XYZ file of C-alpha atoms in Angstrom:
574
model
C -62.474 -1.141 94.576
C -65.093 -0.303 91.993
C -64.880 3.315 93.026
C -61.168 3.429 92.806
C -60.755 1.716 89.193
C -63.622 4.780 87.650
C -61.309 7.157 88.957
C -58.100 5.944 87.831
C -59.512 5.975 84.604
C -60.940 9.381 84.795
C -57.445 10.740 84.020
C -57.543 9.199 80.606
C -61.006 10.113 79.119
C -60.808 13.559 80.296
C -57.185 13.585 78.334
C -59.035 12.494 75.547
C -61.462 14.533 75.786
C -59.346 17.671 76.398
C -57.570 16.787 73.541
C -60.602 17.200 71.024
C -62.313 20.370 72.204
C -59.089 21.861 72.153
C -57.701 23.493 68.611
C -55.386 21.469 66.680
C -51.719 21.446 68.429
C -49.466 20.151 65.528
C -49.871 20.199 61.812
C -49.964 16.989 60.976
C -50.280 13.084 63.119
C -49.525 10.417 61.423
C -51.474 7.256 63.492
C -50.619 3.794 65.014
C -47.861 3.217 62.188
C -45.449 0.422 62.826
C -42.076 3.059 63.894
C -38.778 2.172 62.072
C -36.963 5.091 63.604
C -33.337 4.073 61.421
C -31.760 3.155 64.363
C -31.955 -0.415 63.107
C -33.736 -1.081 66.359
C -36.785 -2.704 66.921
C -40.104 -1.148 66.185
C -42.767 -0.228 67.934
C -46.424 1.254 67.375
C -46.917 4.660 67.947
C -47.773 8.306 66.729
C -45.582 10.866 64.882
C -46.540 14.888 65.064
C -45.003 17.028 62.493
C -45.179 20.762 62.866
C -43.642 23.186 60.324
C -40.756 21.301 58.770
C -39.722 19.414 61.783
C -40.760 16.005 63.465
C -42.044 17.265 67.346
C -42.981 14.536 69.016
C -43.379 10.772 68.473
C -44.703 8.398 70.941
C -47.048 5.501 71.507
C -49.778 7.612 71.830
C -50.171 11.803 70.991
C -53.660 12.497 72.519
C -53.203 16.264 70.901
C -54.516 16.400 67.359
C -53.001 17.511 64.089
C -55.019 19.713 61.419
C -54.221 17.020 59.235
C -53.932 13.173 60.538
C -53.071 10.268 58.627
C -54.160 6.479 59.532
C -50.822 4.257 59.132
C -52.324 1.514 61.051
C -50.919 -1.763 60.042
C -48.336 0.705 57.573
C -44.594 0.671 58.425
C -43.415 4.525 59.319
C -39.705 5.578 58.380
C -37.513 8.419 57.816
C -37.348 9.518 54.502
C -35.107 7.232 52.076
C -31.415 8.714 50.958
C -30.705 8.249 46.955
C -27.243 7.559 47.974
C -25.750 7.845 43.972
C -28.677 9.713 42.457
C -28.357 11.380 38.676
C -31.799 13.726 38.913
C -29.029 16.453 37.632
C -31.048 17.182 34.075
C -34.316 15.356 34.806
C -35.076 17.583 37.921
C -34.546 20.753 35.782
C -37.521 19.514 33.745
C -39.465 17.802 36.309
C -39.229 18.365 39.725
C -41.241 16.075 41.239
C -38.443 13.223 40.917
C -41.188 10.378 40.440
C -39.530 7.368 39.777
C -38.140 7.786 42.873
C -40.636 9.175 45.484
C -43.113 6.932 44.717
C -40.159 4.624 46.569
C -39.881 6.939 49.112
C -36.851 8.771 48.038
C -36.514 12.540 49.725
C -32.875 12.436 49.593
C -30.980 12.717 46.001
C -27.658 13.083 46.374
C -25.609 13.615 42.944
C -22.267 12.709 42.067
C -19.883 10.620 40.329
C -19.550 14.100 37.815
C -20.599 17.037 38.992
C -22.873 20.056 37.091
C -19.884 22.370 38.115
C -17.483 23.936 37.775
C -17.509 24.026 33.946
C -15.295 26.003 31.740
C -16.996 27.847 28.645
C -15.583 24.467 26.412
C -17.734 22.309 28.765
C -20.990 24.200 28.865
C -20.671 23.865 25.196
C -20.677 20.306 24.984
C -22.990 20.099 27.602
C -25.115 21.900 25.429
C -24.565 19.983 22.361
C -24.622 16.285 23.828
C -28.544 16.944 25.632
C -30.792 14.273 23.722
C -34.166 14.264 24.851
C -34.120 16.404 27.956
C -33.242 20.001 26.893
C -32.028 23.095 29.288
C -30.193 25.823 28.781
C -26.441 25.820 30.617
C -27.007 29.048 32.440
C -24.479 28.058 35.371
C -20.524 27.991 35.781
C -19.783 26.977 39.284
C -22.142 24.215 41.121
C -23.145 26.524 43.900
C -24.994 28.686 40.806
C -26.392 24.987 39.770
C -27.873 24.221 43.089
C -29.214 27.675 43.474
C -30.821 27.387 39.720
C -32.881 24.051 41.276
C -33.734 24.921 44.475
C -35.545 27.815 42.879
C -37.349 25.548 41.070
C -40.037 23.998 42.747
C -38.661 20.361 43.203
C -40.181 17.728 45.693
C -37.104 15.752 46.854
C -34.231 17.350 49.178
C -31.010 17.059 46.997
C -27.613 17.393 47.547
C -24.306 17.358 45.709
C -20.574 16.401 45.815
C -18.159 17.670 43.534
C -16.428 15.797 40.961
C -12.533 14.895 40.728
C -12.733 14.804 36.718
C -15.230 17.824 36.495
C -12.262 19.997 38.001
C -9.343 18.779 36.019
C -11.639 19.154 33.198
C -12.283 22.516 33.714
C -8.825 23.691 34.778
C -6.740 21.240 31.968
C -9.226 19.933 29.677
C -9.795 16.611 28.273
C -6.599 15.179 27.003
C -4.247 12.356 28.521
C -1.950 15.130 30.486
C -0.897 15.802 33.867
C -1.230 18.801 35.795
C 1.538 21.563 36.722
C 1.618 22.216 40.312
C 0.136 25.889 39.208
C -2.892 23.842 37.523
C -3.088 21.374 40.681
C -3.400 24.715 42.857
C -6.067 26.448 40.299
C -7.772 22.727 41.027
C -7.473 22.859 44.438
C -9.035 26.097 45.043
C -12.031 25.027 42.397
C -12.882 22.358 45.291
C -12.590 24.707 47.768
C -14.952 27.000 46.492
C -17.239 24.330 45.596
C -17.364 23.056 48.807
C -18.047 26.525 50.543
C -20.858 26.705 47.856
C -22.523 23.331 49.761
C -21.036 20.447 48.224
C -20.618 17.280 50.133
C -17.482 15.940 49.748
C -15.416 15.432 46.362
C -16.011 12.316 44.102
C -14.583 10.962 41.063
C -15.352 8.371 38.090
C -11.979 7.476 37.184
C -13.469 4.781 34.506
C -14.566 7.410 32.121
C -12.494 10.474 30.130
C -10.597 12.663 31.200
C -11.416 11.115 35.048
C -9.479 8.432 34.300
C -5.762 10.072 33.191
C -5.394 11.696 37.032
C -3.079 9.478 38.959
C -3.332 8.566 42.685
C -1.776 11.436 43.806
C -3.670 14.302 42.529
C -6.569 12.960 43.731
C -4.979 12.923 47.172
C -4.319 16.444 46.584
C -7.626 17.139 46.186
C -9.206 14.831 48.400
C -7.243 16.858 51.190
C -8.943 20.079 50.668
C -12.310 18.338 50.507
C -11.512 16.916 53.655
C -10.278 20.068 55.446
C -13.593 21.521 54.217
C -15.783 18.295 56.509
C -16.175 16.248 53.131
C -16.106 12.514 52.118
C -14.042 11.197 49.344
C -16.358 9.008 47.229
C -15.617 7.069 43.674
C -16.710 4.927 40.599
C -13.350 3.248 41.074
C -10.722 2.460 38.426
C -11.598 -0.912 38.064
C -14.848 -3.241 39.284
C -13.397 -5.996 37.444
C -10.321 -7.158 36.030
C -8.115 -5.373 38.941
C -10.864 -4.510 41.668
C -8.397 -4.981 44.633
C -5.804 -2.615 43.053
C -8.651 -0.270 43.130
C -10.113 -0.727 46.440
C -6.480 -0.160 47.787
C -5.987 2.925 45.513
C -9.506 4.151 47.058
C -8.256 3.422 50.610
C -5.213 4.695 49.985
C -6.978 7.855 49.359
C -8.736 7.914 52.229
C -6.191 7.340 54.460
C -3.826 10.074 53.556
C -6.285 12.789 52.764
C -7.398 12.282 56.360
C -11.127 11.663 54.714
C -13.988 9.124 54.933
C -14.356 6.928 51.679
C -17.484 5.716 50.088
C -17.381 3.148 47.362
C -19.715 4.240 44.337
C -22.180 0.962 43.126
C -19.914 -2.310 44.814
C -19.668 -4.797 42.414
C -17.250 -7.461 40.899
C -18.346 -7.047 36.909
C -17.462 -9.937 34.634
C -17.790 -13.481 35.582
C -14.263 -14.225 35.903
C -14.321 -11.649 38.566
C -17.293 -12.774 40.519
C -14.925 -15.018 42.841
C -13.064 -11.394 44.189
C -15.746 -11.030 46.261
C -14.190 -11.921 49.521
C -11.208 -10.642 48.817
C -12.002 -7.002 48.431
C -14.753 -6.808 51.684
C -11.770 -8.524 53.368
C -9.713 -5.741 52.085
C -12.339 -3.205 53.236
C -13.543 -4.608 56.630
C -9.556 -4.714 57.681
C -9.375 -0.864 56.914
C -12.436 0.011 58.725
C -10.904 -2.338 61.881
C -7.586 -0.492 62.210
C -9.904 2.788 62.103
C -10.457 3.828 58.399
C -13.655 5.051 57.533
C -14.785 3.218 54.493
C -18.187 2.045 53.255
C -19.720 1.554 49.872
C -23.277 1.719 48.754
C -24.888 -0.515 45.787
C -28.120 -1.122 43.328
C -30.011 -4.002 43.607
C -29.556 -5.708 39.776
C -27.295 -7.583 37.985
C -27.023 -5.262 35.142
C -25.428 -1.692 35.295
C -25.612 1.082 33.062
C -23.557 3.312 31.096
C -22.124 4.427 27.687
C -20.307 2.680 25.156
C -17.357 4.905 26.343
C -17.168 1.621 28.562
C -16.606 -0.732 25.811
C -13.744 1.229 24.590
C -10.085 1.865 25.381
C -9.852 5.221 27.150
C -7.069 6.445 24.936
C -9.352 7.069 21.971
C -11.617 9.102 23.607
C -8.820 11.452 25.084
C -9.947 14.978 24.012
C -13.695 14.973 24.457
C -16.211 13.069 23.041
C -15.796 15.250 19.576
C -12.398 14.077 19.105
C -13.735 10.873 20.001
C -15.407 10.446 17.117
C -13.348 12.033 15.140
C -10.986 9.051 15.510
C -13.754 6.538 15.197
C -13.926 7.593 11.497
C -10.617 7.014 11.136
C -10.298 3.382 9.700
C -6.690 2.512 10.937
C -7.684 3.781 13.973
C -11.357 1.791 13.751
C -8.564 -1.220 13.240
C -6.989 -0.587 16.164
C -10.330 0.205 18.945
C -11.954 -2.903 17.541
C -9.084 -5.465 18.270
C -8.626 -3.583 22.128
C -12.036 -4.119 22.610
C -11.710 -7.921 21.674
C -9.010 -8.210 24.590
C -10.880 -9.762 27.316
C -8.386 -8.469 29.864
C -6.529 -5.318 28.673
C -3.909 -4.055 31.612
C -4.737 -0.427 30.851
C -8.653 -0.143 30.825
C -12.093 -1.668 32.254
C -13.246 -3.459 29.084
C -17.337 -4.126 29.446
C -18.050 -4.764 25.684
C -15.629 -8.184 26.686
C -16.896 -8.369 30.206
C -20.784 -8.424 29.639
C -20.326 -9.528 25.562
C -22.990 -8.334 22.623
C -25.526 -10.187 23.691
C -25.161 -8.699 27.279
C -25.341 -4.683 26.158
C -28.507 -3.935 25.792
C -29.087 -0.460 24.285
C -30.864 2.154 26.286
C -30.500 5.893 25.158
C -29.955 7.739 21.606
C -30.056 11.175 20.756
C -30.424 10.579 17.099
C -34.478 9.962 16.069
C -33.214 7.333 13.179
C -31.801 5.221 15.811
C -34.215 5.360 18.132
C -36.056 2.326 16.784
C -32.887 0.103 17.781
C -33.515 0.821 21.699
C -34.484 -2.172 23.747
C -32.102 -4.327 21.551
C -29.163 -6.061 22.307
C -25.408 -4.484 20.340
C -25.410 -8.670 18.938
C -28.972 -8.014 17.828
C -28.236 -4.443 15.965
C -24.800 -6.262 14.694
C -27.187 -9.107 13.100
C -29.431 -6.647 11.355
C -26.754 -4.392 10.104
C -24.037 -7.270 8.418
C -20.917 -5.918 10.507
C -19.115 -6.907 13.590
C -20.704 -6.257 17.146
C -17.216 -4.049 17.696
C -17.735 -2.020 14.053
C -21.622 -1.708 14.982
C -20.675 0.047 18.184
C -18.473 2.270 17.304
C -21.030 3.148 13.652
C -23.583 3.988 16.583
C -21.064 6.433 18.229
C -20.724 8.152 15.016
C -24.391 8.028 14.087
C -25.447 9.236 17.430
C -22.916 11.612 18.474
C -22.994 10.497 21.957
C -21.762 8.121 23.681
C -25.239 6.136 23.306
C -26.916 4.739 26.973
C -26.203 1.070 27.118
C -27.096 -1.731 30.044
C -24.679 -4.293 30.706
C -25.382 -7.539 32.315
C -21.724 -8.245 34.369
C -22.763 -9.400 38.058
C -24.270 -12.632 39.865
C -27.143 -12.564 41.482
C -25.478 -14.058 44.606
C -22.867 -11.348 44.186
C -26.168 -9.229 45.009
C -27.296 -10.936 47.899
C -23.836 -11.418 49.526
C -23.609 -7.435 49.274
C -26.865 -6.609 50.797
C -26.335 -8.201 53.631
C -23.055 -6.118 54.104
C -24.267 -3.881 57.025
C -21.634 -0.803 55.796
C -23.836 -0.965 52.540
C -26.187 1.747 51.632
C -28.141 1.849 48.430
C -28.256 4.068 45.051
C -30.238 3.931 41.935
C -27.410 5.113 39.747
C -30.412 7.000 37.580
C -32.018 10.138 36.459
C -35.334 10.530 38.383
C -37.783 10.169 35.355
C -41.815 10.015 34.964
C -43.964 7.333 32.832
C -44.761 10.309 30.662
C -43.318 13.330 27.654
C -40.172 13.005 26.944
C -38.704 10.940 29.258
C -40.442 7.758 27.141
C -38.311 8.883 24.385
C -35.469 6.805 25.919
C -35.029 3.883 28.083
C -33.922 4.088 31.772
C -32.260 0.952 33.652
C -35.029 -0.448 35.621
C -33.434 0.981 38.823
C -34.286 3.959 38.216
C -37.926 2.857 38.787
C -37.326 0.358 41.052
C -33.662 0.133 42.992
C -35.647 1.031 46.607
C -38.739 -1.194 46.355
C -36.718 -3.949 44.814
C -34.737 -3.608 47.927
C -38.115 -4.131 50.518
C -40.150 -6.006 48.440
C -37.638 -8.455 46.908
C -34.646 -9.012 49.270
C -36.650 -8.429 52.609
C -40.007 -9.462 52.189
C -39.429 -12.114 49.594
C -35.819 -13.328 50.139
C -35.517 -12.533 53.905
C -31.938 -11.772 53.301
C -31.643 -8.905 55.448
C -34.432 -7.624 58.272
C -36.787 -4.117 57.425
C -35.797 -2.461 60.214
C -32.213 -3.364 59.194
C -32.843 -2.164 55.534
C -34.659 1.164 57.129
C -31.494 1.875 58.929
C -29.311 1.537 55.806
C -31.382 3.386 53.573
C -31.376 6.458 56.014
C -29.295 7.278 59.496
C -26.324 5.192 57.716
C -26.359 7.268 54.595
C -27.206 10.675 56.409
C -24.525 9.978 58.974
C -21.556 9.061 56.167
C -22.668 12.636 54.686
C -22.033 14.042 58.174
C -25.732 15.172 57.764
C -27.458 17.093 61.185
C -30.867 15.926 61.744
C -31.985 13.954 59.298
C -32.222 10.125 58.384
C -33.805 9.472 62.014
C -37.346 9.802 63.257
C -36.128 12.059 66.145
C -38.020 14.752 68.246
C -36.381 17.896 66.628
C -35.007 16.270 63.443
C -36.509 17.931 59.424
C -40.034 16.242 58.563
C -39.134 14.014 56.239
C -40.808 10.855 56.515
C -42.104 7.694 54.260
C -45.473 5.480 55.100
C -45.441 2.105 52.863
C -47.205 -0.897 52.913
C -44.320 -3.885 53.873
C -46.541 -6.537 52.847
C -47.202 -4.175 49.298
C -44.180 -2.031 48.332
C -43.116 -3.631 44.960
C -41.268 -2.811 42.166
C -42.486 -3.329 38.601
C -39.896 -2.016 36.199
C -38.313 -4.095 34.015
C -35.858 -4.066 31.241
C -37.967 -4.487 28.580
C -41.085 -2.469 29.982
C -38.987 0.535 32.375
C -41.537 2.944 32.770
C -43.367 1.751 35.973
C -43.501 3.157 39.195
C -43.308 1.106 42.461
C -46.436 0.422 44.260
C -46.396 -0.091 48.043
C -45.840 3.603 49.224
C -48.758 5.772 50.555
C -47.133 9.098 51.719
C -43.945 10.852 51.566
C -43.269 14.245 53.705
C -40.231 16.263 52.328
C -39.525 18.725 55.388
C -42.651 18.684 56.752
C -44.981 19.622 53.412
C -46.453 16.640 51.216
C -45.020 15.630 48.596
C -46.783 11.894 47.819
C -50.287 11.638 48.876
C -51.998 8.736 49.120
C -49.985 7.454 46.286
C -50.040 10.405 44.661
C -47.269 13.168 43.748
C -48.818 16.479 45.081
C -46.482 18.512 42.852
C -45.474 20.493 45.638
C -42.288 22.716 46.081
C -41.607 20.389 49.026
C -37.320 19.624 48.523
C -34.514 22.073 49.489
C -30.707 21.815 48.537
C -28.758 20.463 51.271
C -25.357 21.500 51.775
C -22.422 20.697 53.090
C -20.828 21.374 56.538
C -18.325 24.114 54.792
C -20.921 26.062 53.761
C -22.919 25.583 57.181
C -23.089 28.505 59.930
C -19.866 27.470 61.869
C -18.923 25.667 59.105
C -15.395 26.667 56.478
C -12.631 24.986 55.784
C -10.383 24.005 58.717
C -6.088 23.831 57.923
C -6.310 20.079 58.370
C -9.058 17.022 58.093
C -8.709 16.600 61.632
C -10.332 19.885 62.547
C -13.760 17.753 61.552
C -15.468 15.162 62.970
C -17.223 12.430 61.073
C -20.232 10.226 62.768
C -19.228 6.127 62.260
């Protein structure tokens, strides 16, 4: 018996011992991590191998060794998170690295809501003109040129990009309150077309903001159409989070349905208290259209308080034009008369009023371009009212003047069970909603939202470690395969044999975030290492600065890929 147990173990040390006199096999092993493989399934302990950009074997034990291998005992091993709503579009062109967010594991940004093309010669010029902090020259017109300008840069997160609804009919028709002749509509058409052979992901709108917001329901089925035909997802800032939030999540699956594509619901909320009771009514509305077959999920940050312009706290018809004409008005002083007593309407029919919904005391100022104003950031509009002798609704629209821009401005409009309620939603993915900013240069010159810092860690440390309203492996799974597979995306958000390299190790019991409104500029502790497609891109903590990310396209611009005559040419994953 003794004789027969030394040999049966013979097998294993010679394994072992095979296994170390031999060269290194794979480039790197990652160690005795804790696997969350995105399935949403239950872990288990094990070894990953990456070799080149891909992930080539995982199992409970890889006796072959890697040149480079990495201890994760007692760490918690995942795919790579997906920045589901991501706006790295001018911070990456400075800074590459994206460090707000991988140091939360991000190695997915995926931009939208408006996209960097295709912009007319009017557009680059504004685009030009309203840069505060973070300068670049406009050296683009189409958003395939965009994406090729970054991924020559040398940027550390994968990114990707949808093309935007208003972008379009901005370029094709401008920025005034019109609608488009069926020769524009076709000119529009075939501007989504082309942007979705140049790699985007789907079309998206933000149909609360200028000139967005003037295209009726069926132009953006129109368009939605072609995206579709081309394997894209229709996804929105809808018309309303507030005041008439079902009207929009019907609009948005109305969209869906017709156009033959999926639907993703941009940041779910219900903003303004005396909308915080819709809840049920609009997941009802979007749990019965995913049961009779309609694709339809949403994705969300984890705060109370968004983020945006004071473009938000004003009616939309004053800003048709552009934002010069804007404030051309906003000097007028009948005009003045006229913004100030909309904006006191607490429910207009005709606009999503946040000055009434989150009040002065709930705006808190974020973002000038103007150095003479800087000095008022981190205050409240009630605070900067106080100081200056005028009305919160005259200060606002004096800081749109002074500023030129449409100033960056918080807003404090949700509950905090609103928050929990959604994340516990298992259709919901997650977005930070933010630029992808350092703690350093010119990125201090402004505030961010806290998210921007801290949306992801938030997300593990807060609501699964601390609140235990959802499980890790269930917040793994919604952070990457459900994300990846909305964007129809081939082999990634899954640690799968064959699948790209990209990979985060964090600390459950560690990964926090630190940002806050008052004090932004933190970065999340918790997260060791971050692969991007096999290279390193966080390193013990640290961003390696390496040219790590690639642009991800869409399926139109794929080998195999195009646009098919109809949506139902494609197949989407559920």
């Amino acid at each position: 018996m003794r004789r027969r147990l030394a040999l049966a173990a013979l097998p294993a040390i010679a394994l072992a011992t095979v296994g170390a006199a031999n060269p290194a096999r794979y480039d790197v092993v990652i160690r005795g991590g804790t696997i969350y493989d995105g399935s949403g399934g239950k872990p288990f302990t094990g070894d990953v191998a990456i070799k080149g950009d891909r992930i080539v074997a995982i199992a409970p034990r890889i006796d072959a060794r890697g040149t480079t291998e990495v201890d994760a005992a007692g760490k918690a091993v995942a795919p790579g998170f997906v920045n589901m709503l991501a706006h790295p579009e001018e911070s990456l062109l400075v800074d590459g690295r994206a460090l707000s967010d991988l140091a939360q594991g991000v190695t997915l940004e995926v931009m939208g809501e408006i996209s960097m093309g295709p912009l007319s010669p009017a557009m680059k010029r504004e685009m030009t003109e309203q840069q505060g902090d973070v300068r670049y020259p406009v050296d683009w017109t189409t958003l395939g040129q965009y994406l090729d300008r970054l991924g020559r840069r040398a940027i550390a997160p994968n990114v990707a990009s949808f093309v935007g609804a208003g972008t379009v009919r901005q370029a094709v028709i401008g920025s005034d309150d019109v609608q488009p002749t069926p020769a524009q509509l076709a000119r529009m058409q075939a501007l989504v077309r082309q942007a979705m052979e140049e790699g985007a992901l789907g079309l998206t709108d933000a149909l609360i903001y200028t000139p967005a917001t003037f295209a009726r329901t069926p132009e953006l089925i129109a368009l939605a159409k072609v995206s579709a035909q081309c394997g894209g997802i229709y996804t929105v800032h809808m018309r309303s989070e507030g005041d008439r939030i079902e009207q929009a999540v019907q609009e948005t699956i109305d969209i869906a349905e017709a156009s033959g594509a999926p639907a993703e619901i941009y940041h779910f909320k219900q903003a303004g208290k005396a909308n915080w009771g819709k809840f049920d009514r609009v997941v009802a509305m979007i749990e019965a259209a995913r049961a009779r077959g309609t694709r339809i999920t949403a994705d969300m940050y984890t705060y109370t308080a968004g983020a945006t312009g004071l473009d938000a706290a004003m009616p939309s018809w004053v800003q048709a034009g552009g934002t010069q004409a804007w404030i051309a008005r906003l000097k007028d002083p009948a005009t003045r008369a006229k913004v100030a007593a909309a904006m006191r309407e607490a429910h207009p029919d005709s606009w999503e009023n946040f000055f009434a919904g989150a009040g002065p005391e709930g705006m808190l100022l974020l973002a000038f371009k103007n150095p003479s104003l800087k000095p008022l950031t981190g205050k409240t509009l009630a605070e900067v009212a106080r100081m200056r002798g005028k009305s919160p609704e005259e200060t606002a629209m004096d800081l749109v003047v002074e500023d030129g821009t449409r100033v960056g401005v918080a807003y404090f409009l949700m509950s905090e069970e609103n928050v929990r309620r959604s994340i516990r939603l298992p259709w919901m993915s997650f977005g930070s909603d933010e630029a992808a900013p350092a703690p350093e240069g010119a990125f201090l010159l402004a505030k961010n939202h806290p998210r921007a810092y801290g949306n992801f860690a938030r997300l593990l440390g807060h609501y699964v470690r601390d609140t235990q309203d959802i499980t890790l492996a269930d917040a793994v799974r919604r952070l990457t395969s459900l994300p990846a597979d909305n964007l129809s995306l081939a082999d990634r958000g899954r640690l799968r044999q064959g699948n790209f390299a990209d990979l985060v190790v964090f600390d459950p019991a560690k990964i926090s975030d630190h940002a806050t409104f008052e004090k932004p500029a933190q970065l999340a502790t918790g997260v060791e290492q971050v692969f991007v497609n096999g290279g390193w891109a966080l390193r013990d903590g640290k961003a390696t600065g390496a040219a790590t990310g690639r642009i991800v396209k869409g399926r139109a611009a794929l080998p195999g890929g195009g646009c098919r005559p109809t949506a139902a040419g494609w197949r989407w994953s559920r």
